CSV table of C-alpha atoms and ligand atoms in Angstrom, one decimal:
chain,number,residue,atom,x,y,z
A,8,MET,CA,-11.1,-8.3,25.9
A,9,SER,CA,-8.4,-5.4,25.7
A,10,ILE,CA,-8.8,-1.6,24.4
A,11,HIS,CA,-7.2,0.9,21.8
A,12,HIS,CA,-7.6,4.2,22.5
A,13,VAL,CA,-8.2,5.7,19.0
A,14,ILE,CA,-5.6,8.6,18.5
A,15,ASP,CA,-6.4,11.7,15.8
A,16,PRO,CA,-2.9,12.1,15.0
A,17,ALA,CA,-4.0,16.0,14.0
A,18,THR,CA,-4.9,16.6,17.4
A,19,GLU,CA,-3.4,14.1,19.6
A,20,GLU,CA,-7.1,13.8,21.0
A,21,GLN,CA,-9.0,10.2,22.0
A,22,ILE,CA,-11.8,9.8,19.1
A,23,ALA,CA,-13.0,6.5,19.7
A,24,GLU,CA,-12.3,3.0,22.1
A,25,VAL,CA,-12.0,-0.5,19.9
A,26,GLU,CA,-12.1,-4.0,21.0
A,27,LEU,CA,-9.1,-5.6,20.5
A,28,ALA,CA,-9.3,-9.2,19.3
A,29,ASP,CA,-8.1,-12.1,21.6
A,30,VAL,CA,-7.4,-15.3,20.0
A,31,ALA,CA,-10.0,-17.0,21.2
A,32,ALA,CA,-12.1,-14.5,18.8
A,33,THR,CA,-9.5,-14.7,16.4
A,34,ASP,CA,-10.5,-18.3,16.6
A,35,ALA,CA,-13.8,-18.0,16.0
A,36,ALA,CA,-13.9,-15.8,13.4
A,37,ILE,CA,-11.6,-18.2,11.6
A,38,ALA,CA,-14.2,-21.0,12.0
A,39,ARG,CA,-17.3,-18.6,10.9
A,40,ALA,CA,-14.7,-17.1,8.1
A,41,ALA,CA,-14.4,-21.3,7.1
A,42,ALA,CA,-18.4,-22.2,7.4
A,43,ALA,CA,-19.5,-19.6,4.9
A,44,GLN,CA,-16.6,-20.3,2.5
A,45,PRO,CA,-18.4,-23.1,0.4
A,46,GLY,CA,-21.5,-21.7,0.4
A,47,TRP,CA,-19.7,-18.1,-0.7
A,48,ALA,CA,-18.2,-19.7,-3.4
A,49,GLY,CA,-21.4,-22.0,-4.6
A,50,THR,CA,-23.3,-18.7,-4.7
A,51,ALA,CA,-24.0,-18.0,-9.0
A,52,PRO,CA,-21.3,-16.3,-10.1
A,53,ALA,CA,-23.9,-13.2,-11.7
A,54,ASP,CA,-25.3,-13.0,-7.4
A,55,ARG,CA,-21.6,-13.1,-6.4
A,56,ALA,CA,-20.8,-10.0,-8.9
A,57,ARG,CA,-24.1,-8.0,-8.1
A,58,LEU,CA,-22.9,-8.1,-4.0
A,59,LEU,CA,-19.9,-6.7,-4.9
A,60,ARG,CA,-21.1,-3.9,-6.6
A,61,ARG,CA,-23.4,-3.6,-4.0
A,62,PHE,CA,-20.6,-3.0,-2.0
A,63,ALA,CA,-19.3,-0.6,-3.8
A,64,ALA,CA,-22.5,1.3,-4.4
A,65,LEU,CA,-22.2,1.2,-0.2
A,66,VAL,CA,-18.6,2.8,-0.4
A,67,ASP,CA,-20.0,5.5,-3.1
A,68,ARG,CA,-22.6,6.3,-0.9
A,69,ASP,CA,-20.4,7.2,2.5
A,70,LEU,CA,-17.6,8.1,0.8
A,71,GLU,CA,-17.7,11.6,2.3
A,72,GLU,CA,-18.5,9.6,5.6
A,73,LEU,CA,-14.7,7.3,5.1
A,74,ALA,CA,-13.4,9.7,4.0
A,75,ARG,CA,-13.9,12.4,7.2
A,76,LEU,CA,-13.6,9.5,9.3
A,77,GLU,CA,-10.0,8.7,7.6
A,78,VAL,CA,-9.1,12.4,8.2
A,79,SER,CA,-9.6,12.3,11.7
A,80,ASN,CA,-8.1,8.9,12.5
A,81,SER,CA,-4.3,8.5,10.0
A,82,GLY,CA,-4.2,12.4,9.4
A,83,HIS,CA,-4.9,12.1,5.6
A,84,THR,CA,-5.7,15.1,3.9
A,85,ILE,CA,-9.4,15.1,2.6
A,86,THR,CA,-9.0,15.5,-0.9
A,87,ASN,CA,-6.0,12.0,0.0
A,88,ALA,CA,-8.9,10.6,2.1
A,89,ARG,CA,-11.7,11.0,-0.6
A,90,GLY,CA,-9.3,9.5,-3.1
A,91,GLU,CA,-9.0,6.8,-0.7
A,92,ALA,CA,-12.7,5.6,-0.3
A,93,GLY,CA,-12.7,6.2,-4.2
A,94,ASN,CA,-10.7,3.5,-4.4
A,95,VAL,CA,-12.2,0.9,-2.4
A,96,ARG,CA,-15.3,1.3,-4.9
A,97,ASP,CA,-13.4,1.2,-8.0
A,98,VAL,CA,-11.6,-1.8,-6.6
A,99,LEU,CA,-14.6,-3.7,-6.0
A,100,ASP,CA,-16.5,-2.7,-9.3
A,101,TYR,CA,-13.4,-4.0,-10.6
A,102,TYR,CA,-13.2,-7.1,-9.3
A,103,ALA,CA,-17.1,-7.3,-9.1
A,104,GLY,CA,-16.6,-8.5,-13.6
A,105,ALA,CA,-14.3,-11.5,-12.2
A,106,PRO,CA,-17.2,-14.0,-11.3
A,107,GLU,CA,-18.3,-14.1,-14.8
A,108,ARG,CA,-14.4,-13.6,-16.1
A,109,HIS,CA,-11.8,-15.3,-14.1
A,110,ILE,CA,-12.3,-18.5,-17.4
A,111,GLY,CA,-10.5,-21.5,-17.2
A,112,SER,CA,-9.0,-23.3,-20.5
A,113,GLN,CA,-9.5,-26.2,-22.9
A,114,ILE,CA,-6.4,-27.9,-23.3
A,115,PRO,CA,-6.2,-30.4,-27.1
A,116,VAL,CA,-5.0,-34.0,-25.3
A,117,ALA,CA,-6.0,-37.4,-26.9
A,118,GLY,CA,-9.0,-39.8,-25.6
A,119,GLY,CA,-10.6,-37.1,-23.5
A,120,LEU,CA,-11.2,-33.6,-22.4
A,121,ASN,CA,-9.0,-31.7,-20.5
A,122,VAL,CA,-10.2,-27.8,-18.5
A,123,THR,CA,-8.7,-26.4,-15.7
A,124,PHE,CA,-10.4,-24.4,-12.9
A,125,HIS,CA,-9.8,-21.9,-11.0
A,126,GLU,CA,-10.6,-22.9,-7.4
A,127,PRO,CA,-10.7,-20.5,-4.3
A,128,LEU,CA,-8.6,-21.2,-1.4
A,129,GLY,CA,-11.0,-21.5,1.4
A,130,VAL,CA,-10.1,-19.1,3.9
A,131,VAL,CA,-7.2,-15.4,3.2
A,132,GLY,CA,-5.7,-13.2,5.9
A,133,ILE,CA,-5.4,-9.4,4.9
A,134,ILE,CA,-3.0,-8.0,7.1
A,135,VAL,CA,-2.7,-3.8,6.5
A,136,PRO,CA,-0.7,-1.3,7.9
A,137,TRP,CA,-1.9,2.1,8.7
A,138,ASN,CA,0.0,3.9,6.1
A,139,PHE,CA,-3.0,3.4,3.4
A,140,PRO,CA,-5.9,1.6,5.9
A,141,MET,CA,-8.8,1.2,2.8
A,142,PRO,CA,-7.1,0.7,-0.4
A,143,ILE,CA,-4.8,-1.6,1.0
A,144,ALA,CA,-7.3,-2.9,2.6
A,145,ALA,CA,-9.6,-3.4,-1.2
A,146,TRP,CA,-6.5,-4.3,-3.2
A,147,GLY,CA,-7.0,-7.4,-0.8
A,148,PHE,CA,-10.6,-8.2,0.1
A,149,ALA,CA,-11.5,-7.1,-3.1
A,150,PRO,CA,-9.8,-9.6,-5.4
A,151,ALA,CA,-10.4,-12.5,-2.4
A,152,LEU,CA,-13.8,-11.9,-2.7
A,153,ALA,CA,-14.4,-12.0,-6.2
A,154,ALA,CA,-12.5,-15.2,-6.1
A,155,GLY,CA,-14.6,-17.1,-4.5
A,156,ASN,CA,-12.4,-17.0,-0.5
A,157,THR,CA,-14.2,-15.8,2.6
A,158,VAL,CA,-11.7,-13.4,3.9
A,159,VAL,CA,-10.9,-12.0,7.7
A,160,LEU,CA,-8.9,-9.2,7.9
A,161,LYS,CA,-7.0,-7.3,10.6
A,162,PRO,CA,-6.1,-3.2,10.3
A,163,ALA,CA,-3.0,-2.2,12.1
A,164,GLU,CA,-4.2,-1.2,15.7
A,165,LEU,CA,-3.3,2.6,15.3
A,166,THR,CA,-6.2,2.8,11.9
A,167,PRO,CA,-9.5,0.5,12.6
A,168,LEU,CA,-12.2,3.0,11.8
A,169,THR,CA,-12.6,2.7,8.5
A,170,ALA,CA,-12.2,-1.1,8.4
A,171,VAL,CA,-14.7,-1.1,10.6
A,172,ARG,CA,-17.2,0.5,9.3
A,173,LEU,CA,-16.1,-1.1,5.8
A,174,GLY,CA,-17.1,-4.6,7.1
A,175,ARG,CA,-20.5,-3.1,7.9
A,176,LEU,CA,-21.0,-2.2,4.8
A,177,ALA,CA,-20.2,-5.5,2.9
A,178,LEU,CA,-23.0,-6.7,5.3
A,179,GLU,CA,-25.3,-3.9,4.6
A,180,SER,CA,-24.4,-4.7,1.0
A,181,GLY,CA,-26.1,-8.5,1.8
A,182,ILE,CA,-22.9,-9.7,1.4
A,183,PRO,CA,-23.4,-13.0,4.3
A,184,GLU,CA,-22.4,-13.2,7.8
A,185,GLY,CA,-19.0,-15.1,7.8
A,186,VAL,CA,-17.5,-14.1,4.7
A,187,PHE,CA,-16.0,-10.8,4.9
A,188,THR,CA,-15.0,-10.9,8.7
A,189,VAL,CA,-12.7,-7.5,10.1
A,190,LEU,CA,-11.1,-8.2,13.6
A,191,PRO,CA,-8.9,-5.2,15.4
A,192,GLY,CA,-6.4,-6.3,17.0
A,193,LYS,CA,-2.8,-7.1,17.4
A,194,GLY,CA,-0.5,-8.2,15.0
A,195,SER,CA,1.1,-9.9,17.7
A,196,VAL,CA,-1.8,-12.0,18.1
A,197,VAL,CA,-4.6,-11.6,15.2
A,198,GLY,CA,-2.0,-11.1,12.5
A,199,GLU,CA,0.3,-14.1,14.0
A,200,ARG,CA,-2.9,-16.5,14.4
A,201,PHE,CA,-3.6,-15.4,10.9
A,202,VAL,CA,-0.3,-17.5,10.0
A,203,THR,CA,-0.5,-20.4,13.0
A,204,HIS,CA,-4.2,-21.1,11.9
A,205,PRO,CA,-4.7,-23.6,9.4
A,206,ALA,CA,-7.6,-23.0,8.3
A,207,VAL,CA,-5.9,-19.7,6.7
A,208,ARG,CA,-5.1,-20.2,3.0
A,209,LYS,CA,-3.2,-17.5,2.3
A,210,VAL,CA,-2.1,-14.5,4.1
A,211,VAL,CA,-1.7,-11.0,2.2
A,212,PHE,CA,0.6,-9.0,4.8
A,213,THR,CA,1.8,-5.4,3.5
A,214,GLY,CA,3.9,-3.7,6.3
A,215,SER,CA,8.2,-3.7,7.3
A,216,THR,CA,10.2,-5.8,6.0
A,217,GLN,CA,11.1,-7.2,9.0
A,218,VAL,CA,7.7,-8.1,9.8
A,219,GLY,CA,7.2,-9.3,6.4
A,220,GLN,CA,10.6,-11.8,7.2
A,221,ARG,CA,8.8,-13.2,9.9
A,222,ILE,CA,5.3,-13.9,8.5
A,223,MET,CA,7.1,-15.4,5.7
A,224,ALA,CA,8.8,-18.3,7.8
A,225,GLY,CA,6.1,-18.9,10.1
A,226,CYS,CA,3.8,-19.1,6.2
A,227,ALA,CA,6.1,-22.0,5.5
A,228,ASP,CA,5.6,-24.3,8.8
A,229,GLN,CA,2.4,-25.4,6.4
A,230,VAL,CA,3.3,-24.1,3.0
A,231,LYS,CA,0.4,-21.1,3.7
A,232,ARG,CA,0.8,-19.1,-0.1
A,233,LEU,CA,1.7,-15.2,1.4
A,234,THR,CA,1.3,-12.2,-0.6
A,235,LEU,CA,3.9,-9.4,0.8
A,236,GLU,CA,4.2,-6.1,0.3
A,237,LEU,CA,7.1,-4.3,2.1
A,238,GLY,CA,9.1,-1.4,2.5
A,239,GLY,CA,11.0,1.1,-0.4
A,240,LYS,CA,13.7,3.5,-1.1
A,241,SER,CA,12.6,3.8,-4.3
A,242,ALA,CA,14.5,7.0,-6.8
A,243,ASN,CA,13.1,9.4,-8.3
A,244,ILE,CA,15.8,9.9,-11.2
A,245,VAL,CA,15.8,13.2,-13.1
A,246,PHE,CA,18.5,13.4,-16.4
A,247,ALA,CA,19.7,16.8,-18.3
A,248,ASP,CA,17.3,16.9,-20.7
A,249,ALA,CA,14.2,16.5,-18.4
A,250,ASP,CA,11.7,19.2,-18.2
A,251,LEU,CA,13.4,20.8,-15.2
A,252,GLU,CA,10.3,22.9,-13.9
A,253,LEU,CA,7.9,20.3,-14.2
A,254,ALA,CA,9.9,17.6,-12.2
A,255,ALA,CA,10.9,20.2,-9.6
A,256,SER,CA,7.7,20.9,-9.3
A,257,GLN,CA,6.3,17.8,-9.3
A,258,ALA,CA,9.3,15.8,-7.0
A,259,PRO,CA,8.0,17.3,-3.8
A,260,GLY,CA,4.2,15.2,-4.6
A,261,GLY,CA,6.5,12.4,-5.7
A,262,VAL,CA,7.9,11.7,-1.6
A,263,PHE,CA,5.9,13.8,0.7
A,264,ASP,CA,2.1,12.8,-0.2
A,265,ASN,CA,0.4,11.2,3.0
A,266,SER,CA,3.2,12.9,4.8
A,267,GLY,CA,6.0,10.4,3.1
A,268,GLN,CA,4.3,7.1,4.8
A,269,ASP,CA,3.8,5.9,1.3
A,270,CYS,CA,6.3,2.6,0.9
A,271,CYS,CA,6.3,4.0,-3.2
A,272,ALA,CA,7.5,7.6,-1.4
A,273,ARG,CA,10.3,8.5,-4.0
A,274,SER,CA,12.7,9.3,-2.1
A,275,ARG,CA,16.2,9.4,-3.0
A,276,ILE,CA,16.2,12.3,-6.0
A,277,LEU,CA,18.9,11.5,-8.3
A,278,VAL,CA,19.7,14.3,-10.4
A,279,GLU,CA,22.7,14.5,-13.4
A,280,ARG,CA,24.9,16.7,-11.9
A,281,SER,CA,25.4,19.4,-15.0
A,282,VAL,CA,22.0,20.4,-14.0
A,283,LEU,CA,22.3,20.1,-10.0
A,284,ASP,CA,22.1,23.8,-9.2
A,285,ARG,CA,19.2,24.2,-11.0
A,286,PHE,CA,17.1,21.6,-10.1
A,287,VAL,CA,17.6,22.6,-6.6
A,288,GLU,CA,17.2,26.1,-7.3
A,289,LEU,CA,14.0,24.9,-8.2
A,290,PHE,CA,13.2,22.2,-5.8
A,291,ALA,CA,14.1,24.0,-2.5
A,292,PRO,CA,10.9,26.6,-3.1
A,293,ALA,CA,8.3,23.9,-4.0
A,294,VAL,CA,9.7,22.6,-1.0
A,295,GLU,CA,8.9,25.3,1.0
A,296,SER,CA,5.5,26.1,0.0
A,297,VAL,CA,4.2,22.8,1.0
A,298,ALA,CA,0.7,23.5,2.6
A,299,VAL,CA,1.6,21.5,6.0
A,300,GLY,CA,-1.5,21.8,8.9
A,301,ASP,CA,-4.5,20.9,9.5
A,302,PRO,CA,-5.6,17.6,7.0
A,303,GLN,CA,-9.7,18.6,7.2
A,304,ARG,CA,-9.0,21.7,4.9
A,305,GLU,CA,-9.0,21.8,1.6
A,306,ASP,CA,-5.9,23.3,0.9
A,307,THR,CA,-3.8,20.9,3.3
A,308,VAL,CA,-1.2,19.5,0.8
A,309,MET,CA,0.0,17.8,4.2
A,310,GLY,CA,-0.7,16.2,7.8
A,311,PRO,CA,0.9,15.2,10.3
A,312,LEU,CA,2.9,11.6,10.7
A,313,ILE,CA,0.4,8.5,12.4
A,314,SER,CA,2.2,8.9,16.1
A,315,ALA,CA,4.6,10.3,18.4
A,316,ALA,CA,6.2,7.3,18.3
A,317,HIS,CA,6.9,7.4,14.2
A,318,ARG,CA,8.0,11.4,14.7
A,319,GLU,CA,10.3,9.8,17.2
A,320,ARG,CA,12.1,7.3,14.8
A,321,VAL,CA,11.4,9.7,11.8
A,322,SER,CA,13.3,12.9,13.3
A,323,SER,CA,16.3,10.5,14.5
A,324,PHE,CA,17.6,10.9,11.3
A,325,ILE,CA,17.9,14.5,11.1
A,326,SER,CA,21.0,15.6,13.5
A,327,ALA,CA,23.0,19.1,14.1
A,328,GLU,CA,25.3,18.0,11.4
A,329,THR,CA,23.2,17.0,8.7
A,330,GLU,CA,22.9,18.6,5.3
A,331,VAL,CA,19.3,20.8,5.4
A,332,ILE,CA,19.1,22.4,1.6
A,333,ALA,CA,15.6,22.7,2.1
A,334,ARG,CA,13.2,22.6,5.3
A,335,GLY,CA,9.6,23.7,5.0
A,336,ALA,CA,7.0,25.0,7.9
A,337,ALA,CA,4.9,23.0,9.9
A,338,PRO,CA,2.0,23.9,13.1
A,339,GLU,CA,3.7,24.4,16.5
A,340,GLY,CA,1.3,23.1,19.4
A,341,PRO,CA,-0.8,19.4,19.5
A,342,GLY,CA,0.1,17.1,16.2
A,343,PHE,CA,2.7,15.1,15.4
A,344,TRP,CA,4.3,17.3,12.7
A,345,PHE,CA,6.6,17.0,11.2
A,346,PRO,CA,8.5,19.5,7.9
A,347,PRO,CA,9.0,18.2,4.4
A,348,THR,CA,12.6,18.2,4.5
A,349,ALA,CA,15.7,17.8,1.8
A,350,VAL,CA,18.9,17.0,2.9
A,351,VAL,CA,22.7,15.7,1.3
A,352,PRO,CA,23.8,12.6,2.8
A,353,ALA,CA,26.6,11.7,3.8
A,354,GLY,CA,28.3,9.3,1.8
A,355,PRO,CA,26.7,6.0,0.2
A,356,SER,CA,26.0,4.5,3.7
A,357,ASP,CA,24.0,7.2,5.2
A,358,PRO,CA,21.2,6.0,6.5
A,359,LEU,CA,19.3,9.0,5.3
A,360,LEU,CA,20.5,7.2,1.6
A,361,ARG,CA,19.3,3.0,3.0
A,362,GLU,CA,16.6,2.9,5.1
A,363,GLU,CA,13.0,3.7,4.8
A,364,ILE,CA,12.2,6.4,6.6
A,365,PHE,CA,8.8,6.5,6.4
A,366,GLY,CA,8.2,10.0,6.5
A,367,PRO,CA,9.2,13.6,4.8
A,368,VAL,CA,12.8,13.1,3.9
A,369,VAL,CA,14.3,13.4,0.9
A,370,ALA,CA,18.1,12.8,0.0
A,371,VAL,CA,19.2,14.4,-2.7
A,372,VAL,CA,22.2,12.9,-4.7
A,373,PRO,CA,24.2,13.7,-7.9
A,374,PHE,CA,25.3,11.4,-11.0
A,375,ASP,CA,27.3,11.8,-13.8
A,376,SER,CA,26.0,9.1,-16.8
A,377,GLU,CA,23.3,7.1,-17.0
A,378,GLU,CA,25.3,3.9,-16.1
A,379,GLU,CA,25.9,5.5,-12.2
A,380,ALA,CA,22.0,6.2,-12.3
A,381,VAL,CA,21.5,3.2,-13.0
A,382,ARG,CA,24.3,2.1,-10.4
A,383,LEU,CA,22.4,4.3,-7.4
A,384,ALA,CA,18.9,3.3,-8.1
A,385,ASN,CA,19.9,-0.1,-7.7
A,386,ASP,CA,22.2,0.3,-4.6
A,387,THR,CA,19.4,-0.6,-2.0
A,388,GLU,CA,18.3,-3.5,-0.4
A,389,PHE,CA,14.4,-3.0,-2.3
A,390,GLY,CA,12.8,-2.7,-5.3
A,391,LEU,CA,9.3,-0.5,-5.4
A,392,SER,CA,8.5,2.3,-7.6
A,393,GLY,CA,10.5,4.6,-8.6
A,394,SER,CA,10.6,7.5,-11.7
A,395,ILE,CA,12.2,8.8,-14.8
A,396,TRP,CA,12.4,11.9,-16.2
A,397,THR,CA,13.7,12.8,-19.3
A,398,ARG,CA,12.8,13.7,-22.9
A,399,ASP,CA,14.9,10.7,-24.7
A,400,VAL,CA,12.4,8.2,-25.2
A,401,GLY,CA,15.3,5.6,-26.3
A,402,ARG,CA,16.7,6.2,-22.4
A,403,ALA,CA,13.2,5.8,-20.5
A,404,LEU,CA,13.2,2.6,-22.4
A,405,ARG,CA,16.9,2.0,-21.8
A,406,VAL,CA,16.9,2.9,-17.8
A,407,SER,CA,12.8,1.5,-16.6
A,408,ARG,CA,14.6,-1.7,-18.5
A,409,GLY,CA,17.8,-1.6,-15.8
A,410,VAL,CA,16.4,-0.2,-12.5
A,411,GLU,CA,14.8,-3.3,-10.9
A,412,ALA,CA,11.6,-2.0,-9.4
A,413,GLY,CA,7.7,-3.5,-9.7
A,414,ASN,CA,6.0,-0.1,-10.4
A,415,LEU,CA,8.1,2.5,-12.4
A,416,SER,CA,6.5,5.9,-13.9
A,417,VAL,CA,8.4,8.4,-17.0
A,418,ASN,CA,7.5,12.2,-16.7
A,419,SER,CA,5.4,11.2,-13.9
A,420,HIS,CA,4.8,9.8,-9.9
A,421,ALA,CA,1.8,7.9,-10.9
A,422,SER,CA,2.6,3.9,-10.9
A,423,VAL,CA,0.1,2.3,-8.7
A,424,ARG,CA,-3.9,2.0,-10.6
A,425,TYR,CA,-6.5,-0.6,-9.6
A,426,SER,CA,-6.1,-2.2,-13.3
A,427,THR,CA,-2.3,-2.6,-13.3
A,428,PRO,CA,-0.1,-4.9,-11.0
A,429,PHE,CA,1.4,-3.7,-8.4
A,430,GLY,CA,4.3,-5.3,-6.0
A,431,GLY,CA,8.2,-5.2,-5.0
A,432,PHE,CA,11.5,-6.5,-6.8
A,433,LYS,CA,14.1,-7.7,-4.2
A,434,ALA,CA,13.0,-7.3,-0.3
A,435,SER,CA,9.7,-4.7,-1.8
A,436,GLY,CA,8.0,-7.8,-1.1
A,437,LEU,CA,6.6,-11.5,-3.2
A,438,GLY,CA,3.9,-11.6,-5.5
A,439,ARG,CA,1.6,-9.2,-7.2
A,440,GLU,CA,-1.6,-7.4,-6.5
A,441,LEU,CA,-4.0,-5.5,-8.6
A,442,GLY,CA,-4.5,-6.1,-12.1
A,443,PRO,CA,-6.2,-8.9,-13.8
A,444,ASP,CA,-3.4,-11.2,-12.7
A,445,ALA,CA,-4.1,-10.9,-9.0
A,446,LEU,CA,-7.0,-13.3,-9.2
A,447,ASP,CA,-4.7,-15.9,-9.5
A,448,SER,CA,-3.2,-15.1,-6.4
A,449,PHE,CA,-6.2,-16.3,-4.6
A,450,THR,CA,-7.4,-19.1,-6.7
A,451,GLU,CA,-5.6,-23.2,-7.0
A,452,LEU,CA,-4.8,-23.9,-11.2
A,453,LYS,CA,-7.0,-27.2,-11.0
A,454,ASN,CA,-6.9,-29.4,-13.8
A,455,VAL,CA,-9.3,-32.1,-15.0
A,456,PHE,CA,-8.9,-34.3,-17.4
A,457,ILE,CA,-12.7,-36.3,-18.9
A,458,ALA,CA,-12.2,-40.3,-20.5
A,459,ASP,CA,-14.7,-40.2,-23.6
A,460,SER,CA,-14.6,-43.6,-22.8
B,515,LIG,P1,4.6,-3.8,10.8
B,515,LIG,O1,5.0,-4.1,12.2
B,515,LIG,O2,5.4,-4.5,9.8
B,515,LIG,O3,3.0,-3.4,11.0
B,515,LIG,C1,2.3,-3.8,9.6
B,515,LIG,C2,0.8,-4.5,10.4
B,515,LIG,O4,1.2,-5.8,10.7
B,515,LIG,C3,0.1,-4.2,11.3
B,515,LIG,O5,-1.1,-4.2,10.7
B,515,LIG,C4,0.4,-4.9,12.5
B,515,LIG,O6,0.4,-5.0,13.4
B,515,LIG,C5,1.1,-5.8,11.8
B,515,LIG,N1,1.7,-6.6,12.8
B,515,LIG,C6,2.9,-6.2,13.9
B,515,LIG,N2,3.6,-7.4,14.1
B,515,LIG,C7,2.9,-8.6,13.2
B,515,LIG,C8,3.4,-10.3,13.6
B,515,LIG,N3,4.4,-10.1,14.0
B,515,LIG,N4,2.6,-11.0,13.2
B,515,LIG,C9,1.3,-10.3,12.3
B,515,LIG,N5,1.4,-8.8,11.9
B,515,LIG,C10,2.0,-8.2,12.8
B,515,LIG,O7,4.7,-1.9,10.9
B,515,LIG,P2,4.6,-1.2,11.5
B,515,LIG,O8,5.1,-1.2,13.2
B,515,LIG,O9,3.3,0.0,11.4
B,515,LIG,O10,5.8,0.2,10.5
B,515,LIG,C11,7.6,0.1,11.0
B,515,LIG,C12,7.8,0.6,9.7
B,515,LIG,O11,7.3,0.0,8.7
B,515,LIG,C13,7.3,2.0,9.0
B,515,LIG,O12,8.5,2.9,9.7
B,515,LIG,C14,8.0,1.5,7.3
B,515,LIG,O13,8.6,1.5,7.0
B,515,LIG,C15,7.5,0.2,7.1
B,515,LIG,N6,5.8,0.5,6.8
B,515,LIG,C16,6.1,-0.2,5.5
B,515,LIG,C17,4.2,0.1,5.0
B,515,LIG,C18,4.0,-0.3,3.7
B,515,LIG,O14,2.9,0.3,2.5
B,515,LIG,N7,5.3,-1.2,3.3
B,515,LIG,C19,3.2,0.3,5.9
B,515,LIG,C20,3.7,0.3,7.6
B,515,LIG,C21,4.7,0.6,7.5
B,515,LIG,P3,-0.1,-3.8,14.1
B,515,LIG,O15,-0.1,-2.3,13.5
B,515,LIG,O16,-1.7,-4.1,15.2
B,515,LIG,O17,1.1,-4.0,15.5
B,516,LIG,MG1,5.6,-3.1,13.6
């Protein structure tokens, strides 16, 4: 077994050592999950619900500790990290309602009774990235468990600590051994094994489009079920008739939250040309005043990037020739810091406009008409998220319908809620998580006909 040294990205100090699972350990965990699954699926719905609620209550009990752990492992601000732990609690509570309510149907047919059942898949393998270790894990494991599956979950190598903790809380809540197993390890080892192991019936993957494509190809071999949540290059569209003060003051939060390491980051701001100057006048000071620093502090708005390698990648998008219109502050010294930065791309093919940077860098681009705004918003391989700022209700509706993305918000950047569906168009993914329908993607629909004579 190899060891991973877990680093605090705000200090560059080692905070823990974690043993990484190898293929043999992964196979053993999958075998335990497969053995535990019939018993879990056969547990009375009310009892499964009770166990999930107890799990939620333990997450709530340890919320501050989970949040502190995330701050030191991932560099998330303490206020964000509390929200993330709270999200795990809420997602568990939400899906705790499911075992007793995921009802089938009775369909009129001649000669007997026709009913449908939502049957669990078996073992579900969940592969989690480092950007939101707690929520993204829960968006997979909560509905998967509620639907009667057992789960093996691989956190990102860089950010295993909160997932390991959640695995222990599940056991403490009384969820039986083998039902929910957290397996820290490398993507190329544990993640790959979820794809190739025949007992894993579904893979839930969040991460890069490149790895997602590889997993999708791998799953084809066994016609394995798959949900993909991949990258984004979402547009924040600001029309001249918008509340410009509000749009400009909210725009930094829409892209720099979690240091831009968010698949929903609105990393392209499209502004109607007639108000471009005024928007930049309001937006630039908002960028410069983002409080960047120690994520433990209550008043910090933006922490560090996740790793030295990631900072290197984010930095590579900015050169001496880049036209920077606003740049915020960043601490000196240890920590993987990068200042919030707003740029004007050099042209339509500039990587600043086309690639998911996954850091605090935003491109500002003017447009001249509603049609052009929609065309520019859709001029990307991605389609995850986006915002529309306007006071014209008809325009809000037309543009919302015109933008090819899974999650849009009007006069707001909030588009992810545990009770509503989340997922991407085009290269941003496949399938949906969260909301009432997520359960369907963790079950097979079975039809049974019983003759009456
Ligand atoms: P990544 O390689 O796609 O990692 C995501 C998860 O997949 C991690 O748990 C990773 O494990 C695992 N993984 C890696 N290779 C795998 C394989 N061959 N088979 C199965 N699982 C595998 O993403 P990254 O390298 O961390 O980040 C690269 C870029 O991806 C970012 O800069 C960003 O643009 C994008 N990204 C998007 C999201 C999102 O929310 N959509 C999240 C993260 C990253 P290890 O970490 O142990 O390698
Ligand atoms: Mg990778």
